[in-house]
Tab-separated table of C-alpha atoms and ligand atoms in Angstrom:
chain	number	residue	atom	x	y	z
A	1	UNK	CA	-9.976	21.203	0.416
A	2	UNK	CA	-7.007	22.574	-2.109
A	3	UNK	CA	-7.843	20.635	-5.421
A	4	UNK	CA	-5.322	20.649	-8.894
A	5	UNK	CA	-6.432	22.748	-11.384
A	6	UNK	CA	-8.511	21.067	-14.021
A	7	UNK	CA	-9.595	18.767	-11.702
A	8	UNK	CA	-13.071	16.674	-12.476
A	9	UNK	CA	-16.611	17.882	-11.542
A	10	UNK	CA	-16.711	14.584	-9.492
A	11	UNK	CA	-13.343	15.336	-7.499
A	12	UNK	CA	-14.581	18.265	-4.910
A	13	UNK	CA	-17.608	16.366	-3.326
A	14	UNK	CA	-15.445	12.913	-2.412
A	15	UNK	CA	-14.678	15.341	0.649
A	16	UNK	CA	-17.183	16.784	3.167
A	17	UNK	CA	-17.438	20.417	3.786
A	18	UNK	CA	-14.730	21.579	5.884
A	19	UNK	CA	-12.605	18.934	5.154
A	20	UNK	CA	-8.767	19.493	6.017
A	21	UNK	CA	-5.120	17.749	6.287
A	22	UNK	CA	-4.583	16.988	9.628
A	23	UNK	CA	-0.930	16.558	10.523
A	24	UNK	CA	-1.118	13.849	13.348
A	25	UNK	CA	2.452	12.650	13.755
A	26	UNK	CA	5.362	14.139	12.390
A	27	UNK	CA	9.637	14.095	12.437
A	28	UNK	CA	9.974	10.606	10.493
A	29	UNK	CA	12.783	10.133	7.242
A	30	UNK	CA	10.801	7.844	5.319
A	31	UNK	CA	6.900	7.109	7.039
A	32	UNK	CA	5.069	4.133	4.983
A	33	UNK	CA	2.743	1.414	5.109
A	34	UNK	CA	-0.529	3.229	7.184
A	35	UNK	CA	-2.921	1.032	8.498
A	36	UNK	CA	-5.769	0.670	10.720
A	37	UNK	CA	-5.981	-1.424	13.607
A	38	UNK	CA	-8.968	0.055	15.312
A	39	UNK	CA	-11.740	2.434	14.745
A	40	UNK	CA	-9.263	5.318	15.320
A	41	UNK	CA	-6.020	3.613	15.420
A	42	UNK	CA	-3.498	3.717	12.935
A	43	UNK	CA	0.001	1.991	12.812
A	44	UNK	CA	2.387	3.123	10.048
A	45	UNK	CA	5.939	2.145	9.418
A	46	UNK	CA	9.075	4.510	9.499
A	47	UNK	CA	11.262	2.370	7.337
A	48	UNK	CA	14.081	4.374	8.130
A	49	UNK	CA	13.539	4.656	11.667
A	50	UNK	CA	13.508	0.688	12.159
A	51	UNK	CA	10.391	1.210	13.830
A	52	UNK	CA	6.409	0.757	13.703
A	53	UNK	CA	4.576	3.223	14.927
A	54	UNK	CA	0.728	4.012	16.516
A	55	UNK	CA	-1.487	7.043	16.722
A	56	UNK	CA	-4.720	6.774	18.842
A	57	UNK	CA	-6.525	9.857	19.854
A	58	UNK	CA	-5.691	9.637	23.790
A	59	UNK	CA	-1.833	8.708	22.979
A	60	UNK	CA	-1.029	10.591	20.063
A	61	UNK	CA	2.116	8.570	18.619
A	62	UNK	CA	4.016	6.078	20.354
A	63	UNK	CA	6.503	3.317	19.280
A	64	UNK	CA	4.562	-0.203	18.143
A	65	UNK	CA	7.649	-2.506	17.493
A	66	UNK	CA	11.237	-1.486	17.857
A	67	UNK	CA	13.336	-2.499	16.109
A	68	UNK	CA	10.541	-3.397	13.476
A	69	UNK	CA	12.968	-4.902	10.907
A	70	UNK	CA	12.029	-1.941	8.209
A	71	UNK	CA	8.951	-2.662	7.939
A	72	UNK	CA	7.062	-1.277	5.465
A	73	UNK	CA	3.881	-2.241	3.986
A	74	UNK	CA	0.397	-3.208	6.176
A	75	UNK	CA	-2.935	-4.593	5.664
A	76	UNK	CA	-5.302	-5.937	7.823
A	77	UNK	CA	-6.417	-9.609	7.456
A	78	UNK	CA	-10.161	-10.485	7.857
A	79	UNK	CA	-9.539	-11.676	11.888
A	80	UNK	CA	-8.376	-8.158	12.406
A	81	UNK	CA	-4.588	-9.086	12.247
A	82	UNK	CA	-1.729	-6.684	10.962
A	83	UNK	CA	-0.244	-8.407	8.180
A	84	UNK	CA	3.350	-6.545	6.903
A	85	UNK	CA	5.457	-6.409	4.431
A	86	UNK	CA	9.401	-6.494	5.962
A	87	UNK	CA	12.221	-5.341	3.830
A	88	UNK	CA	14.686	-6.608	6.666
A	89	UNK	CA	13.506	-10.317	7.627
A	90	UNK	CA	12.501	-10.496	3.227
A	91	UNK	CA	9.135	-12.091	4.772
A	92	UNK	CA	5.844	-11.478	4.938
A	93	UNK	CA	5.178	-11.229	8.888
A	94	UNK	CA	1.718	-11.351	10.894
A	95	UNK	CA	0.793	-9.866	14.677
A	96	UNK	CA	-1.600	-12.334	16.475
A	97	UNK	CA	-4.592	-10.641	18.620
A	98	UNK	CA	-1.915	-11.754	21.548
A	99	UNK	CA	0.876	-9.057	19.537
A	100	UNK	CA	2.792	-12.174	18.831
A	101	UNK	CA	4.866	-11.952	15.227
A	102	UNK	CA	4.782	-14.703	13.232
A	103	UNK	CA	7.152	-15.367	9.766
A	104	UNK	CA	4.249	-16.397	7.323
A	105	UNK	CA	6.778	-16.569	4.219
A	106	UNK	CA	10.233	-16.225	3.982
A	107	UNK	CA	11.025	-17.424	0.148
A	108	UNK	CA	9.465	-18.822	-2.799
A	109	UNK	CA	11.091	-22.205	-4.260
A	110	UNK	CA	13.817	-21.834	-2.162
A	111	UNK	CA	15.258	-18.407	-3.017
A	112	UNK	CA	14.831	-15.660	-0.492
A	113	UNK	CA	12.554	-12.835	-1.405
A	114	UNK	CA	14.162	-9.150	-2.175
A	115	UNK	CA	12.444	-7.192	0.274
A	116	UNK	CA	8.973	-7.675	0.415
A	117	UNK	CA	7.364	-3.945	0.052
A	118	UNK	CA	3.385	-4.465	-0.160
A	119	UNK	CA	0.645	-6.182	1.286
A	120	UNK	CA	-3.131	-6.675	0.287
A	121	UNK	CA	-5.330	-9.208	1.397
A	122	UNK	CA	-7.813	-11.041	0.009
A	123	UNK	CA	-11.589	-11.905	1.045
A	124	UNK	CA	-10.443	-15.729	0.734
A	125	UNK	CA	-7.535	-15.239	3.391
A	126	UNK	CA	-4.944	-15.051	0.199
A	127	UNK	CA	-2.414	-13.236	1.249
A	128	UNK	CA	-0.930	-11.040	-1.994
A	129	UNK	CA	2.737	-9.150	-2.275
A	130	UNK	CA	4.814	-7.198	-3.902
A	131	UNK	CA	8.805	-7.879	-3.944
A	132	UNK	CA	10.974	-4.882	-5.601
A	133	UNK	CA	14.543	-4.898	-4.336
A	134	UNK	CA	14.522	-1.336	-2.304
A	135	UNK	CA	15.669	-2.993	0.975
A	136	UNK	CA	18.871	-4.702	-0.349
A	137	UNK	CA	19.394	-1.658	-2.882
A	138	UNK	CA	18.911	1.103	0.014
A	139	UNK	CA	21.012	0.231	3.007
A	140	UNK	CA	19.032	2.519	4.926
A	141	UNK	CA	15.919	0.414	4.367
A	142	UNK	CA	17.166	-2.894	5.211
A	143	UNK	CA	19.413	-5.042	5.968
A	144	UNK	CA	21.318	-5.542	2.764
A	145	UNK	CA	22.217	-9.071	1.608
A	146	UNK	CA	22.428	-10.918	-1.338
A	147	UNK	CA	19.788	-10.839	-4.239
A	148	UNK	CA	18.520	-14.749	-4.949
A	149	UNK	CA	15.392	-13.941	-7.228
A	150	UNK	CA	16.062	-13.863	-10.640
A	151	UNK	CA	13.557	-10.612	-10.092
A	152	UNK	CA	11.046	-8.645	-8.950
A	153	UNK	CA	7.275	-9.857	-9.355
A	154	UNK	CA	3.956	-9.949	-7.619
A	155	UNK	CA	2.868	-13.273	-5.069
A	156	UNK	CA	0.232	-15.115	-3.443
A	157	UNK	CA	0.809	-16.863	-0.307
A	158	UNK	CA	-2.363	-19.419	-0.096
A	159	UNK	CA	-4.105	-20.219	3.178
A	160	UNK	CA	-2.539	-23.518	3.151
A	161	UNK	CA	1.083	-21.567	3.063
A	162	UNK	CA	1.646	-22.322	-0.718
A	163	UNK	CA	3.303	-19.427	-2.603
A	164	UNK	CA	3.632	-18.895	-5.875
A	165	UNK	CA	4.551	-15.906	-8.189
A	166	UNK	CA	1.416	-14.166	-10.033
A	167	UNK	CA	3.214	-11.824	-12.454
A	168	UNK	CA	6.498	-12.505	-14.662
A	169	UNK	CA	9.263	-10.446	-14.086
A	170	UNK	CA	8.579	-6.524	-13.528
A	171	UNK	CA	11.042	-3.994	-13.557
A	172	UNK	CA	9.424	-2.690	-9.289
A	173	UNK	CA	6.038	-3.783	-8.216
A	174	UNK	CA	5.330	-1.941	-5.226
A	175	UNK	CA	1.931	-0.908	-4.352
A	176	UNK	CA	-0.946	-3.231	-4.284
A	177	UNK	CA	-5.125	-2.923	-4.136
A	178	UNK	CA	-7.931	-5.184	-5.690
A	179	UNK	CA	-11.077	-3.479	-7.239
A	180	UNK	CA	-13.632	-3.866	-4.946
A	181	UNK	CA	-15.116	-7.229	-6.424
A	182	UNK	CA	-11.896	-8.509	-5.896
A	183	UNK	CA	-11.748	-9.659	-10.061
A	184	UNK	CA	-9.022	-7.025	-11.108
A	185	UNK	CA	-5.660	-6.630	-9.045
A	186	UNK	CA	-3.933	-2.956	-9.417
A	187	UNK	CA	-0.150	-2.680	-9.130
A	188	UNK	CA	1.826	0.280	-9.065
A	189	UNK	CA	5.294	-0.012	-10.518
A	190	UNK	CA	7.313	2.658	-9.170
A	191	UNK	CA	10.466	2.535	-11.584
A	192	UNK	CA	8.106	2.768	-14.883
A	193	UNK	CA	5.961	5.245	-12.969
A	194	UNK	CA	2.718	3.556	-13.879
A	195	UNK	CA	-0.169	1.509	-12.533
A	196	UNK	CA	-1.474	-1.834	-14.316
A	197	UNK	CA	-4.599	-3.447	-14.215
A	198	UNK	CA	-4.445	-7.169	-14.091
A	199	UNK	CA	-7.097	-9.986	-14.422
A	200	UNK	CA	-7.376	-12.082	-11.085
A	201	UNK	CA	-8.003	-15.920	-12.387
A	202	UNK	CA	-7.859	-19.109	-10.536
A	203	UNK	CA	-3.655	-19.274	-11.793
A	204	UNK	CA	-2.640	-15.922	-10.931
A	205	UNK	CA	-2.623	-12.772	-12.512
A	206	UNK	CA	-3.231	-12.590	-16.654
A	207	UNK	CA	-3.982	-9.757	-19.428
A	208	UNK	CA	-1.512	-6.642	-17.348
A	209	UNK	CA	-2.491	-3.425	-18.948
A	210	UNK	CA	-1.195	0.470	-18.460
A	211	UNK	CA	-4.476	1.923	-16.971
A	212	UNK	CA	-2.318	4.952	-15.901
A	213	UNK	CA	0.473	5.947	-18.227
A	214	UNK	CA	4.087	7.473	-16.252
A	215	UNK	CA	4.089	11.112	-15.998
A	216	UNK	CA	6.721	14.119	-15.122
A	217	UNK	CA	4.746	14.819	-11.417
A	218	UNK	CA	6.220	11.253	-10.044
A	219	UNK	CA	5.470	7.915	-9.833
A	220	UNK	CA	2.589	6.039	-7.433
A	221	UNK	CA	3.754	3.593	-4.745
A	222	UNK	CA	0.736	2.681	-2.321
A	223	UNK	CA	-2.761	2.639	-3.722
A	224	UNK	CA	-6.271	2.055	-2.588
A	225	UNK	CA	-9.500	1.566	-4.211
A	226	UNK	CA	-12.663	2.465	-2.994
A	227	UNK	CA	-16.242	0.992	-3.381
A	228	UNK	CA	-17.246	3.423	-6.661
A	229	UNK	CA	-14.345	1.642	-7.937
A	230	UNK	CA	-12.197	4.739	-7.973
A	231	UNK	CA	-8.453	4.164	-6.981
A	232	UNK	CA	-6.196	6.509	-4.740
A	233	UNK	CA	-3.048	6.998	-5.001
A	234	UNK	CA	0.039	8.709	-3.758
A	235	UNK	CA	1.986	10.181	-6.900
A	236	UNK	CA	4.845	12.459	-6.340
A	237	UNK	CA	3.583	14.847	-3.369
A	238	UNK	CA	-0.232	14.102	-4.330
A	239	UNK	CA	-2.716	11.569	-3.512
A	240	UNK	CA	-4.874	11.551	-6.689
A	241	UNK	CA	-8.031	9.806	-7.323
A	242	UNK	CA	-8.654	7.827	-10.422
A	243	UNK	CA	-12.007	6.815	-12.275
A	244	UNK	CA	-11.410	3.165	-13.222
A	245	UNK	CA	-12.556	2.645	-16.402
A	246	UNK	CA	-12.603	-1.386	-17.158
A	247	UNK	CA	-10.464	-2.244	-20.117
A	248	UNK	CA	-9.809	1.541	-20.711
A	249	UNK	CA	-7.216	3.809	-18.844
A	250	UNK	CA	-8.441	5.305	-15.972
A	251	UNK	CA	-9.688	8.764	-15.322
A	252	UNK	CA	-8.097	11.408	-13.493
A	253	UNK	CA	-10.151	13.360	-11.161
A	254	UNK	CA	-8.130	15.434	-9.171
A	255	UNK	CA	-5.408	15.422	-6.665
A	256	UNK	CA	-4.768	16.469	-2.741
A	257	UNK	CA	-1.655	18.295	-2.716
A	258	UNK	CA	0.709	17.618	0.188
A	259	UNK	CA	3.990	19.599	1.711
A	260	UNK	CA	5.960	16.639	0.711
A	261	UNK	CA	6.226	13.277	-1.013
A	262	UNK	CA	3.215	10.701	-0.186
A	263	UNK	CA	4.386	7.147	0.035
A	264	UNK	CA	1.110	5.694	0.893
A	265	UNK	CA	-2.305	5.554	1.903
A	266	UNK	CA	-5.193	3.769	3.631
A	267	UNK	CA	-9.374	4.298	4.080
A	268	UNK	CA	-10.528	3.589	7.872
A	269	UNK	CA	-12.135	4.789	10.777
A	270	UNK	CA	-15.279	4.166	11.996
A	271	UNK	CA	-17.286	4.124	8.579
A	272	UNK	CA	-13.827	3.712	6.381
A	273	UNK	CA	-14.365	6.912	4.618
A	274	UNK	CA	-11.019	8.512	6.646
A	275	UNK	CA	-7.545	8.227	4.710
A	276	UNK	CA	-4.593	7.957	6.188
A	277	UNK	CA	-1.533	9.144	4.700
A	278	UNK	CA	2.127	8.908	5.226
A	279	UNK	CA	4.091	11.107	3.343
A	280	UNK	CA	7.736	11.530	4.225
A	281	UNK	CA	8.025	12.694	7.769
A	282	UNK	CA	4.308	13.432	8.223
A	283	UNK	CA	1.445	11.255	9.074
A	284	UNK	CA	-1.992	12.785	7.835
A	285	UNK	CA	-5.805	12.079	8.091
A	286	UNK	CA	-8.246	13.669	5.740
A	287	UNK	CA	-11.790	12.730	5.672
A	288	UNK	CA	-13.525	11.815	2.399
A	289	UNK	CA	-17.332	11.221	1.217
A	290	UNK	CA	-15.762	7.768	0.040
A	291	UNK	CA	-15.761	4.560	1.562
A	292	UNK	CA	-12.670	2.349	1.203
A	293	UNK	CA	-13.436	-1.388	-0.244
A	294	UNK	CA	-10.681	-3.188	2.246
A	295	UNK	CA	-9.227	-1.662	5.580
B	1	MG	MG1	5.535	0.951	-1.161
């Protein structure tokens, strides 16, 4: 495994010896939102393409959902259900175990979302997003329409169905991960180029602090954390790996250098220490010596 120069002591052995990019899917425009589904199953969206997507060893890729509505975002809720973010229905949408889709939120006091672009979920079936306006601004990555929000923020949708916004205003939330006690919520804006830490409390969201400052390399968009408490993320045509510090910015420890731009990320397979990785038209797997804190 390539690492940046300078990188950390602690960088080289998060991956096993031998460790390699493996190009599993390729020929997308914009590939986003991996998750997985099964022990060696991943579905990723091609936001572009209109359509989800799903590698499995036997298959290789094959078309999920067409048209998918741009989705982009994916988690995984704790019955095993793909939740996603979808810039063209402006909802948060759910598969059942039957592959039924279901419209879990649509708006927030009335006014439509932007384009919904995240997705985490909680251990208490809270269901958290992140709403920048990329699939009314890009026609290519949505459907258009009107903007009703007054602007861009961060939400939790409530197992009863109440949503409410966590964050004030932001200038693009996009790419969402709690620490792995589940007490500090990282967000990735993508138009300051930064990521901010932010205190989970019974309200929402409280005390938002620049953990990693913007750089010239790029900007982050998805992120994960794992259960050291560092935090991955794609930045630029890297996936680098932060030391969370608490209070303090973060650490940087080194970075995996791709062909192209990384959108996103996501820790599976059988003992969640595999990341998958979209990154423009490719879909790669990489395996790591960490172990992701949420599928
Ligand atoms: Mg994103």
């Amino acid at each position: 495994m390539a690492a940046a120069p300078g990188h950390e002591d602690e960088f080289l052995p998060l991956f096993p010896p031998g460790a390699a990019l493996d190009l599993l899917a390729d020929g997308g425009t914009w590939f986003e939102g991996p998750a997985w589904t099964g022990p060696e199953e991943i579905v990723w969206s091609d936001v572009v393409g209109n359509r989800l997507l799903v590698w499995t060893p036997e298959g290789g890729a094959a078309i999920a959902l067409e048209p998918s509505h741009h989705q982009n975002g994916h988690a995984v809720d704790g019955d095993g259900r793909l939740v996603a973010a979808s810039h063209g229905e402006r909802a948060v949408v759910r598969r059942d175990t039957t592959g039924h889709w279901e419209m879990l939120t649509d708006r927030c006091d009335g006014l439509r979302y932007n384009s919904p672009n995240d997705v985490v979920v909680r251990r208490d079936g809270s269901i958290w997003f992140t709403d920048p306006r990329y699939g009314i601004d890009k026609p290519e990555e949505g459907y258009g329409g009107t903007v009703e929000m007054p602007g861009c923020r961060v939400y939790r949708l409530d197992p009863s169905g109440a949503v409410s916004p966590v964050t004030p205003v932001m200038p693009a939330p996009n790419g969402l991960a709690f620490s792995a006690d589940e007490e500090i919520l990282y967000v990735a804006d993508s138009q300051v180029g930064q990521i901010l830490a932010l205190d989970v409390t019974d309200g929402g969201l409280e005390d938002a602090r620049e953990i990693v400052p913007p750089d010239d390399d790029g900007h982050p968009d998805g992120l994960r954390v794992d259960t050291d408490g560092r935090i991955w993320t794609s930045w630029g045509s890297q996936v680098r790996v932060y030391r969370a510090n608490g209070q303090e910015p973060a650490t940087l420890l080194g970075a995996v250098h791709l062909p192209e731009t990384v959108a996103n990320l996501a820790f599976g397979g059988p003992d969640r220490s595999t990341l998958a990785i979209t990154a423009t038209s490719g879909l790669y797997r990489v395996r790591t010596t960490a172990t992701g804190a949420t599928p």
